[in-house]
Tab-separated table of C-alpha atoms and ligand atoms in Angstrom:
chain	number	residue	atom	x	y	z
D	1	MET	CA	-46.339	-37.505	24.065
D	2	ALA	CA	-45.122	-40.670	22.121
D	3	PHE	CA	-48.194	-42.558	20.839
D	4	PHE	CA	-47.106	-45.989	21.685
D	5	LYS	CA	-44.950	-47.844	24.237
D	6	GLY	CA	-43.045	-51.097	23.491
D	7	VAL	CA	-45.044	-52.504	21.037
D	8	PRO	CA	-43.664	-56.233	20.037
D	9	VAL	CA	-43.148	-55.621	16.352
D	10	ALA	CA	-39.905	-56.441	14.703
D	11	ILE	CA	-38.109	-55.663	11.597
D	12	SER	CA	-37.707	-59.029	10.234
D	13	GLY	CA	-35.918	-58.127	6.798
D	14	THR	CA	-34.456	-54.952	5.039
D	15	GLY	CA	-33.272	-54.419	1.723
D	16	MET	CA	-32.196	-51.573	-1.079
D	17	TYR	CA	-31.689	-50.680	-4.254
D	18	VAL	CA	-29.547	-47.683	-5.844
D	19	PRO	CA	-29.266	-47.436	-9.440
D	20	ASP	CA	-25.596	-47.980	-10.858
D	21	ARG	CA	-25.210	-44.648	-12.363
D	22	VAL	CA	-23.025	-42.371	-10.329
D	23	LEU	CA	-23.079	-38.657	-10.440
D	24	THR	CA	-20.179	-37.076	-8.997
D	25	ASN	CA	-19.696	-33.449	-7.282
D	26	GLU	CA	-16.936	-33.104	-10.085
D	27	ASP	CA	-19.917	-33.835	-12.791
D	28	LEU	CA	-22.089	-31.413	-11.072
D	29	SER	CA	-19.173	-28.750	-11.374
D	30	ARG	CA	-19.522	-29.184	-15.123
D	31	MET	CA	-23.078	-28.628	-15.071
D	32	VAL	CA	-23.891	-25.983	-12.978
D	33	ASP	CA	-21.754	-22.928	-11.150
D	34	THR	CA	-20.434	-25.131	-8.178
D	35	SER	CA	-17.539	-27.215	-6.813
D	36	ASP	CA	-16.619	-30.605	-4.978
D	37	GLU	CA	-14.921	-28.369	-2.049
D	38	TRP	CA	-18.354	-26.368	-1.818
D	39	ILE	CA	-20.701	-29.256	-2.072
D	40	ARG	CA	-18.491	-31.346	0.307
D	41	GLU	CA	-17.795	-28.765	3.061
D	42	ARG	CA	-21.595	-27.451	3.271
D	43	THR	CA	-23.207	-30.949	2.886
D	44	GLY	CA	-20.814	-33.659	3.228
D	45	ILE	CA	-22.187	-35.284	0.152
D	46	ARG	CA	-19.528	-36.435	-2.727
D	47	ARG	CA	-21.773	-38.609	-5.086
D	48	ARG	CA	-25.210	-39.361	-5.591
D	49	HIS	CA	-27.033	-42.430	-7.473
D	50	ILE	CA	-29.273	-41.558	-10.560
D	51	ALA	CA	-31.675	-43.797	-11.830
D	52	GLU	CA	-31.482	-44.337	-15.847
D	53	ALA	CA	-34.170	-42.235	-17.953
D	54	GLY	CA	-37.373	-44.098	-17.621
D	55	GLU	CA	-36.047	-45.818	-14.490
D	56	LEU	CA	-39.357	-45.565	-12.381
D	57	THR	CA	-39.752	-45.180	-8.418
D	58	SER	CA	-42.202	-48.355	-8.623
D	59	GLU	CA	-39.198	-50.220	-10.073
D	60	VAL	CA	-36.578	-48.808	-7.520
D	61	ALA	CA	-39.161	-49.532	-4.727
D	62	LEU	CA	-39.795	-53.275	-6.213
D	63	LYS	CA	-36.432	-54.321	-5.954
D	64	ALA	CA	-35.398	-53.223	-2.374
D	65	GLY	CA	-39.247	-54.548	-1.361
D	66	ARG	CA	-38.129	-57.889	-3.065
D	67	ALA	CA	-34.769	-57.701	-1.067
D	68	ALA	CA	-36.714	-57.249	1.922
D	69	LEU	CA	-38.713	-59.795	1.629
D	70	GLU	CA	-36.147	-62.292	0.935
D	71	ALA	CA	-34.470	-61.272	4.206
D	72	ALA	CA	-37.462	-61.872	6.167
D	73	GLY	CA	-37.762	-65.265	4.578
D	74	LEU	CA	-41.529	-64.456	3.403
D	75	VAL	CA	-43.190	-64.716	0.083
D	76	PRO	CA	-45.147	-62.062	-1.113
D	77	SER	CA	-48.677	-63.984	-0.382
D	78	GLU	CA	-47.886	-63.478	3.063
D	79	ILE	CA	-47.901	-59.893	2.897
D	80	ASP	CA	-50.917	-57.835	4.450
D	81	MET	CA	-49.864	-54.171	3.574
D	82	VAL	CA	-47.739	-52.740	0.974
D	83	MET	CA	-46.539	-48.963	1.795
D	84	VAL	CA	-44.413	-47.017	-0.307
D	85	ALA	CA	-43.028	-43.700	1.316
D	86	THR	CA	-42.488	-41.690	-1.704
D	87	ASN	CA	-42.309	-37.500	-2.908
D	88	SER	CA	-41.840	-38.795	-6.587
D	89	PRO	CA	-44.389	-40.999	-7.740
D	90	ASP	CA	-44.918	-42.648	-10.753
D	91	THR	CA	-47.884	-40.906	-11.293
D	92	LEU	CA	-49.984	-38.854	-8.660
D	93	PHE	CA	-52.489	-41.765	-9.211
D	94	PRO	CA	-52.329	-44.775	-9.155
D	95	GLY	CA	-50.094	-44.839	-6.332
D	96	VAL	CA	-46.633	-46.345	-6.483
D	97	ALA	CA	-47.674	-49.145	-3.776
D	98	PRO	CA	-50.472	-50.602	-5.783
D	99	LYS	CA	-48.205	-50.983	-8.742
D	100	VAL	CA	-45.107	-52.560	-6.422
D	101	GLN	CA	-48.094	-54.953	-4.899
D	102	GLY	CA	-49.387	-55.923	-8.144
D	103	MET	CA	-45.736	-56.614	-9.472
D	104	LEU	CA	-45.187	-58.470	-6.304
D	105	GLY	CA	-48.194	-60.577	-6.622
D	106	ALA	CA	-49.032	-59.946	-3.279
D	107	GLY	CA	-52.391	-61.064	-3.744
D	108	ARG	CA	-53.851	-60.705	-0.435
D	109	ALA	CA	-51.893	-57.099	0.258
D	110	GLY	CA	-53.481	-53.681	0.641
D	111	ALA	CA	-51.589	-50.920	-0.652
D	112	PHE	CA	-51.038	-47.276	-0.475
D	113	ASP	CA	-48.558	-44.545	-0.429
D	114	VAL	CA	-47.132	-42.282	2.241
D	115	GLN	CA	-46.159	-38.720	1.058
D	116	SER	CA	-45.465	-36.629	3.915
D	117	GLY	CA	-41.871	-35.014	2.486
D	118	CYS	CA	-39.156	-36.645	3.676
D	119	THR	CA	-40.227	-37.370	6.866
D	120	SER	CA	-42.535	-40.270	4.815
D	121	GLY	CA	-40.140	-43.260	5.911
D	122	VAL	CA	-40.521	-42.501	9.474
D	123	TYR	CA	-43.900	-41.609	9.122
D	124	SER	CA	-44.745	-45.106	7.177
D	125	MET	CA	-42.640	-47.084	9.788
D	126	ALA	CA	-44.271	-45.789	13.030
D	127	LEU	CA	-47.732	-46.281	11.266
D	128	ALA	CA	-47.088	-49.829	10.048
D	129	ALA	CA	-45.940	-50.877	13.488
D	130	ALA	CA	-49.182	-49.239	15.112
D	131	GLY	CA	-51.127	-51.376	12.507
D	132	ILE	CA	-49.489	-54.607	13.155
D	133	ALA	CA	-49.647	-53.661	17.150
D	134	SER	CA	-53.394	-53.391	16.960
D	135	GLY	CA	-53.743	-56.588	14.692
D	136	ILE	CA	-54.927	-54.840	11.326
D	137	TRP	CA	-51.862	-56.210	9.692
D	138	ARG	CA	-49.334	-59.517	10.446
D	139	ASN	CA	-46.917	-58.542	7.977
D	140	VAL	CA	-45.950	-55.093	6.303
D	141	LEU	CA	-43.920	-54.390	3.610
D	142	VAL	CA	-42.631	-51.036	4.060
D	143	ILE	CA	-40.563	-49.310	0.965
D	144	GLY	CA	-39.208	-45.755	0.882
D	145	ALA	CA	-38.128	-45.329	-2.494
D	146	GLU	CA	-37.268	-41.827	-5.050
D	147	VAL	CA	-36.896	-41.191	-8.460
D	148	LEU	CA	-36.168	-37.503	-7.968
D	149	SER	CA	-33.887	-36.537	-10.804
D	150	PRO	CA	-36.898	-36.104	-13.354
D	151	ILE	CA	-38.212	-33.870	-10.624
D	152	VAL	CA	-34.791	-31.767	-9.851
D	153	ASP	CA	-33.944	-28.614	-11.918
D	154	TRP	CA	-30.468	-29.759	-13.032
D	155	THR	CA	-29.861	-25.923	-13.721
D	156	ASP	CA	-30.578	-25.044	-10.209
D	157	ARG	CA	-27.515	-25.032	-7.847
D	158	ASN	CA	-29.505	-24.358	-4.491
D	159	THR	CA	-31.267	-28.070	-5.029
D	160	CYS	CA	-29.631	-30.183	-7.751
D	161	VAL	CA	-26.369	-31.055	-5.479
D	162	LEU	CA	-28.392	-32.188	-2.800
D	163	PHE	CA	-30.531	-35.299	-4.324
D	164	GLY	CA	-30.016	-38.874	-5.194
D	165	ASP	CA	-32.186	-41.595	-6.492
D	166	GLY	CA	-32.683	-44.944	-4.745
D	167	ALA	CA	-35.026	-47.271	-2.405
D	168	GLY	CA	-34.686	-48.866	0.857
D	169	ALA	CA	-37.272	-51.403	2.448
D	170	VAL	CA	-38.368	-53.185	5.852
D	171	VAL	CA	-40.767	-56.146	6.594
D	172	LEU	CA	-42.229	-55.556	9.972
D	173	SER	CA	-44.077	-58.571	11.649
D	174	PRO	CA	-44.955	-59.699	14.929
D	175	SER	CA	-42.405	-60.335	17.186
D	176	CYS	CA	-41.785	-63.536	18.483
D	177	GLY	CA	-38.780	-62.926	20.986
D	178	ASN	CA	-36.434	-59.990	20.096
D	179	GLY	CA	-37.578	-56.823	18.636
D	180	ARG	CA	-39.820	-54.190	19.275
D	181	PHE	CA	-40.913	-50.564	18.862
D	182	LEU	CA	-40.241	-48.262	21.989
D	183	SER	CA	-41.889	-45.231	20.887
D	184	ALA	CA	-42.768	-42.979	18.062
D	185	GLU	CA	-43.491	-39.733	17.550
D	186	LEU	CA	-44.632	-37.897	14.484
D	187	ARG	CA	-45.484	-34.118	13.952
D	188	SER	CA	-45.765	-31.221	11.720
D	189	ASP	CA	-45.342	-27.323	11.158
D	190	GLY	CA	-47.309	-26.800	8.298
D	191	THR	CA	-47.139	-22.777	8.687
D	192	LYS	CA	-44.003	-23.588	6.754
D	193	HIS	CA	-45.769	-25.383	4.155
D	194	ASP	CA	-43.781	-22.816	1.729
D	195	GLN	CA	-40.170	-24.223	2.531
D	196	ILE	CA	-39.702	-26.878	0.279
D	197	THR	CA	-42.522	-27.459	-2.619
D	198	PHE	CA	-43.258	-28.919	-6.220
D	199	PRO	CA	-45.576	-26.694	-6.910
D	200	GLY	CA	-46.613	-27.507	-10.505
D	201	GLY	CA	-49.240	-29.527	-12.385
D	202	LEU	CA	-51.987	-29.889	-10.000
D	203	VAL	CA	-54.971	-27.977	-8.401
D	204	GLU	CA	-52.529	-24.550	-7.359
D	205	ASN	CA	-51.103	-24.468	-10.628
D	206	PRO	CA	-52.630	-26.956	-13.250
D	207	ALA	CA	-50.155	-27.465	-15.745
D	208	SER	CA	-50.173	-25.117	-18.647
D	209	HIS	CA	-47.117	-23.604	-20.567
D	210	GLU	CA	-46.833	-20.574	-18.154
D	211	THR	CA	-45.978	-23.333	-15.121
D	212	VAL	CA	-43.642	-25.081	-17.679
D	213	GLU	CA	-41.548	-21.791	-18.411
D	214	GLN	CA	-41.888	-20.726	-14.693
D	215	LYS	CA	-40.470	-24.175	-13.639
D	216	LYS	CA	-43.329	-24.902	-11.158
D	217	HIS	CA	-42.652	-28.728	-12.019
D	218	TYR	CA	-39.101	-29.135	-9.948
D	219	VAL	CA	-38.423	-29.478	-6.481
D	220	THR	CA	-37.897	-25.708	-5.000
D	221	MET	CA	-36.386	-25.341	-1.650
D	222	LYS	CA	-35.464	-22.593	0.592
D	223	GLY	CA	-32.528	-24.172	1.615
D	224	ASN	CA	-31.007	-22.023	4.536
D	225	ASP	CA	-34.680	-21.551	6.215
D	226	VAL	CA	-35.018	-25.435	6.071
D	227	PHE	CA	-31.531	-25.533	7.586
D	228	LYS	CA	-32.201	-23.049	10.197
D	229	PHE	CA	-35.759	-24.824	11.060
D	230	VAL	CA	-34.013	-28.294	11.309
D	231	ASN	CA	-31.164	-26.863	13.648
D	232	ARG	CA	-33.858	-24.992	16.106
D	233	VAL	CA	-36.445	-27.734	16.309
D	234	ILE	CA	-34.680	-31.300	16.114
D	235	PRO	CA	-32.229	-31.502	18.551
D	236	PRO	CA	-35.099	-30.506	21.307
D	237	PHE	CA	-37.667	-32.660	19.530
D	238	LEU	CA	-35.377	-35.595	20.016
D	239	ARG	CA	-34.160	-35.203	23.601
D	240	GLU	CA	-38.051	-35.022	24.529
D	241	LEU	CA	-38.642	-37.946	22.429
D	242	CYS	CA	-36.119	-40.130	24.276
D	243	GLU	CA	-37.151	-38.336	27.820
D	244	ASP	CA	-40.757	-39.550	26.875
D	245	SER	CA	-39.479	-42.999	26.423
D	246	GLY	CA	-37.491	-43.381	29.389
D	247	LEU	CA	-34.233	-42.545	28.086
D	248	SER	CA	-31.305	-40.559	27.626
D	249	PRO	CA	-29.632	-39.646	24.663
D	250	GLU	CA	-26.892	-41.515	25.536
D	251	GLU	CA	-28.757	-45.054	25.954
D	252	ILE	CA	-29.706	-45.112	22.202
D	253	ASP	CA	-26.938	-47.122	20.189
D	254	TRP	CA	-27.341	-45.686	16.868
D	255	TRP	CA	-28.590	-42.835	15.247
D	256	PHE	CA	-30.221	-42.821	12.252
D	257	PHE	CA	-30.983	-39.500	10.939
D	258	HIS	CA	-32.432	-38.365	7.823
D	259	GLN	CA	-29.515	-37.994	5.578
D	260	ALA	CA	-30.076	-34.506	3.941
D	261	ASN	CA	-26.597	-32.906	5.336
D	262	GLN	CA	-23.876	-33.754	7.295
D	263	ARG	CA	-23.777	-30.514	9.431
D	264	ILE	CA	-27.134	-30.954	10.377
D	265	ILE	CA	-26.611	-34.499	11.805
D	266	GLU	CA	-23.390	-32.972	13.039
D	267	ARG	CA	-24.682	-30.100	15.141
D	268	ALA	CA	-27.706	-32.099	16.333
D	269	ALA	CA	-25.464	-34.689	17.554
D	270	GLU	CA	-23.399	-32.122	19.431
D	271	ARG	CA	-26.317	-30.634	21.264
D	272	LEU	CA	-27.555	-33.821	22.171
D	273	GLY	CA	-24.325	-34.993	23.389
D	274	ILE	CA	-23.945	-37.992	21.130
D	275	ALA	CA	-20.850	-39.520	20.275
D	276	SER	CA	-19.976	-39.419	16.400
D	277	GLU	CA	-19.519	-43.128	16.471
D	278	LYS	CA	-23.003	-43.673	17.183
D	279	VAL	CA	-24.364	-42.005	14.111
D	280	PHE	CA	-24.617	-43.727	10.986
D	281	ILE	CA	-23.810	-41.538	7.932
D	282	ASN	CA	-23.828	-42.545	4.078
D	283	LEU	CA	-25.205	-39.414	2.903
D	284	ASP	CA	-21.577	-38.959	0.919
D	285	GLU	CA	-22.171	-42.052	-1.308
D	286	TYR	CA	-25.959	-41.535	-2.193
D	287	GLY	CA	-26.931	-37.822	-1.283
D	288	ASN	CA	-30.383	-37.295	-0.099
D	289	THR	CA	-32.535	-39.903	-0.744
D	290	SER	CA	-35.605	-38.239	0.561
D	291	ALA	CA	-38.186	-40.880	2.046
D	292	ALA	CA	-35.833	-43.665	1.191
D	293	SER	CA	-32.891	-42.027	3.578
D	294	VAL	CA	-33.232	-43.902	6.387
D	295	PHE	CA	-34.243	-47.052	4.738
D	296	ILE	CA	-31.138	-47.054	2.793
D	297	ALA	CA	-29.316	-46.203	5.842
D	298	LEU	CA	-30.621	-49.020	7.582
D	299	SER	CA	-30.246	-51.473	5.262
D	300	GLU	CA	-26.592	-50.909	4.379
D	301	PHE	CA	-25.969	-50.997	8.663
D	302	VAL	CA	-27.430	-54.365	8.337
D	303	LYS	CA	-25.472	-55.593	5.372
D	304	GLN	CA	-22.192	-54.568	7.102
D	305	GLY	CA	-23.244	-56.896	9.824
D	306	ARG	CA	-23.365	-54.342	12.547
D	307	LEU	CA	-27.275	-55.212	13.595
D	308	LEU	CA	-26.923	-56.773	17.064
D	309	PRO	CA	-29.424	-58.239	19.342
D	310	GLY	CA	-30.209	-55.601	22.355
D	311	GLN	CA	-29.257	-52.373	20.464
D	312	ARG	CA	-31.823	-49.076	20.533
D	313	LEU	CA	-31.898	-47.457	17.110
D	314	LEU	CA	-33.214	-44.078	16.676
D	315	PHE	CA	-34.443	-43.298	13.203
D	316	THR	CA	-35.668	-39.634	12.618
D	317	ALA	CA	-36.427	-37.312	9.795
D	318	PHE	CA	-37.617	-33.980	8.415
D	319	GLY	CA	-38.750	-32.379	4.933
D	320	ALA	CA	-41.739	-30.935	3.195
D	321	GLY	CA	-44.779	-29.526	5.381
D	322	MET	CA	-42.257	-29.259	7.522
D	323	THR	CA	-43.239	-32.506	8.982
D	324	TYR	CA	-40.816	-34.016	11.494
D	325	GLY	CA	-40.833	-37.344	13.604
D	326	GLY	CA	-38.992	-40.072	15.212
D	327	VAL	CA	-39.030	-43.675	16.332
D	328	ILE	CA	-37.274	-45.830	18.685
D	329	TYR	CA	-36.616	-49.329	18.259
D	330	GLU	CA	-35.010	-51.793	20.232
D	331	THR	CA	-33.278	-55.215	18.293
Q	1	UT7	O1	-34.496	-32.983	2.656
Q	1	UT7	C1	-35.472	-32.435	3.129
Q	1	UT7	C2	-34.624	-31.262	4.262
Q	1	UT7	N1	-33.752	-30.783	3.376
Q	1	UT7	C3	-32.620	-30.393	4.333
Q	1	UT7	O2	-32.411	-30.512	5.412
Q	1	UT7	C4	-31.511	-29.595	3.471
Q	1	UT7	C5	-31.431	-28.584	4.328
Q	1	UT7	N2	-30.356	-27.210	3.999
Q	1	UT7	C6	-29.385	-27.100	3.712
Q	1	UT7	O3	-28.824	-28.406	3.641
Q	1	UT7	C7	-28.624	-26.163	3.263
Q	1	UT7	O4	-29.006	-24.810	3.571
Q	1	UT7	C8	-27.822	-25.835	1.881
Q	1	UT7	C9	-26.793	-27.083	1.584
Q	1	UT7	C10	-29.024	-26.594	1.043
Q	1	UT7	C11	-27.379	-24.731	1.410
Q	1	UT7	O5	-26.035	-24.410	2.355
Q	1	UT7	P1	-26.423	-22.987	3.243
Q	1	UT7	O6	-25.054	-23.167	3.949
Q	1	UT7	O7	-27.704	-22.753	4.047
Q	1	UT7	O8	-25.909	-22.057	1.565
Q	1	UT7	P2	-26.992	-20.849	1.516
Q	1	UT7	O9	-28.158	-21.286	0.969
Q	1	UT7	O10	-27.161	-19.747	2.826
Q	1	UT7	O11	-26.200	-19.939	0.456
Q	1	UT7	C12	-24.540	-19.802	0.879
Q	1	UT7	C13	-24.255	-19.356	-0.513
Q	1	UT7	C14	-25.244	-18.287	-1.544
Q	1	UT7	O12	-24.343	-17.541	-2.175
Q	1	UT7	P3	-23.948	-16.018	-2.027
Q	1	UT7	O13	-25.534	-15.461	-1.740
Q	1	UT7	O14	-23.425	-15.897	-0.141
Q	1	UT7	O15	-23.521	-15.142	-2.742
Q	1	UT7	C15	-25.310	-19.562	-2.683
Q	1	UT7	O16	-26.053	-18.799	-3.728
Q	1	UT7	O17	-23.760	-20.492	-1.240
Q	1	UT7	C16	-24.400	-20.135	-2.531
Q	1	UT7	N3	-24.801	-21.700	-3.319
Q	1	UT7	C17	-23.901	-22.323	-3.717
Q	1	UT7	N4	-22.419	-22.188	-4.250
Q	1	UT7	C18	-21.927	-23.005	-5.024
Q	1	UT7	C19	-25.826	-22.117	-3.038
Q	1	UT7	N5	-25.835	-23.529	-3.797
Q	1	UT7	C20	-24.339	-23.426	-4.031
Q	1	UT7	C21	-23.626	-24.572	-4.643
Q	1	UT7	N6	-22.351	-24.276	-5.077
Q	1	UT7	N7	-24.209	-26.016	-4.896
């Protein structure tokens, strides 16, 4: 069952930042044995934005966070909590969020990272809404930020064509009028924890010459297993999430899927009977930005002037763990 219903918490601002540098499918076809045609047909991705060498996750997060704060009309001292959803933190500790909180000068805020695969963005949005609804916090800055490029193996065509760097952010605040989170459901199937991993450098595989030689310091993914898992689990999960919220899939105005693969999104939409015009897609431009993807999608949607009062938006993601989840928000 969805863990809350109709909490008066509003998205009061959105923002995003992606690095200027673009890597096209053509560029990749000169780096590994792949082609523009294969990548487009299998994933829908055409381009992705890649951070400059040395550009940190905390830096891209800060830029998106500042934009969201400005859109919300808040100053950093009004923020009670900074959450950063990321799978590519600058360092294991400190987290990215404390660095961002410090750079913002959000002197009254706490800060922590949410790291649960690509679902981290949806997890953190739900957590922030629940925290505001229960009175722990008032204004929460939630940022999804990834600089995955340094931890992607650029010789592995199975993964390197998929990912991009970037950040998106939302400010959540108590609602004064419009805006409420209708429901959230966060799940995991940890029996499949070996499907997407970054195995090197910690307790299981402490850094050594061997772990470097064995390429354990890169993202690994059993792509086709993930593909099958998501196709099997996500459509019925989303139907259940809607039903638990007293809605049918047709009553959702806009669907914001984790931007992993256009084929996954289209299959899910087909199984749920969702019209393609209600599905927001921007993975063609940004690739899979992991925890940042739903925030970047929402931010672009807002920038395009498409966010209107009375809309129901559904955000859903899936990723390493295997975690998955969904949140329904009414504007
Ligand atoms: O964000 C976290 C969640 N992640 C996802 O949702 C990713 C889910 N998985 C996928 O999106 C898809 O599985 C991929 C796009 C990663 C791969 O597509 P697929 O249709 O599942 O392909 P596959 O892995 O079954 O591979 C089919 C063939 C293989 O060749 P053989 O064995 O049939 O000769 C691969 O070696 O395609 C080959 N291949 C490539 N060929 C050209 C794999 N990557 C590439 C490539 N270019 N980049």
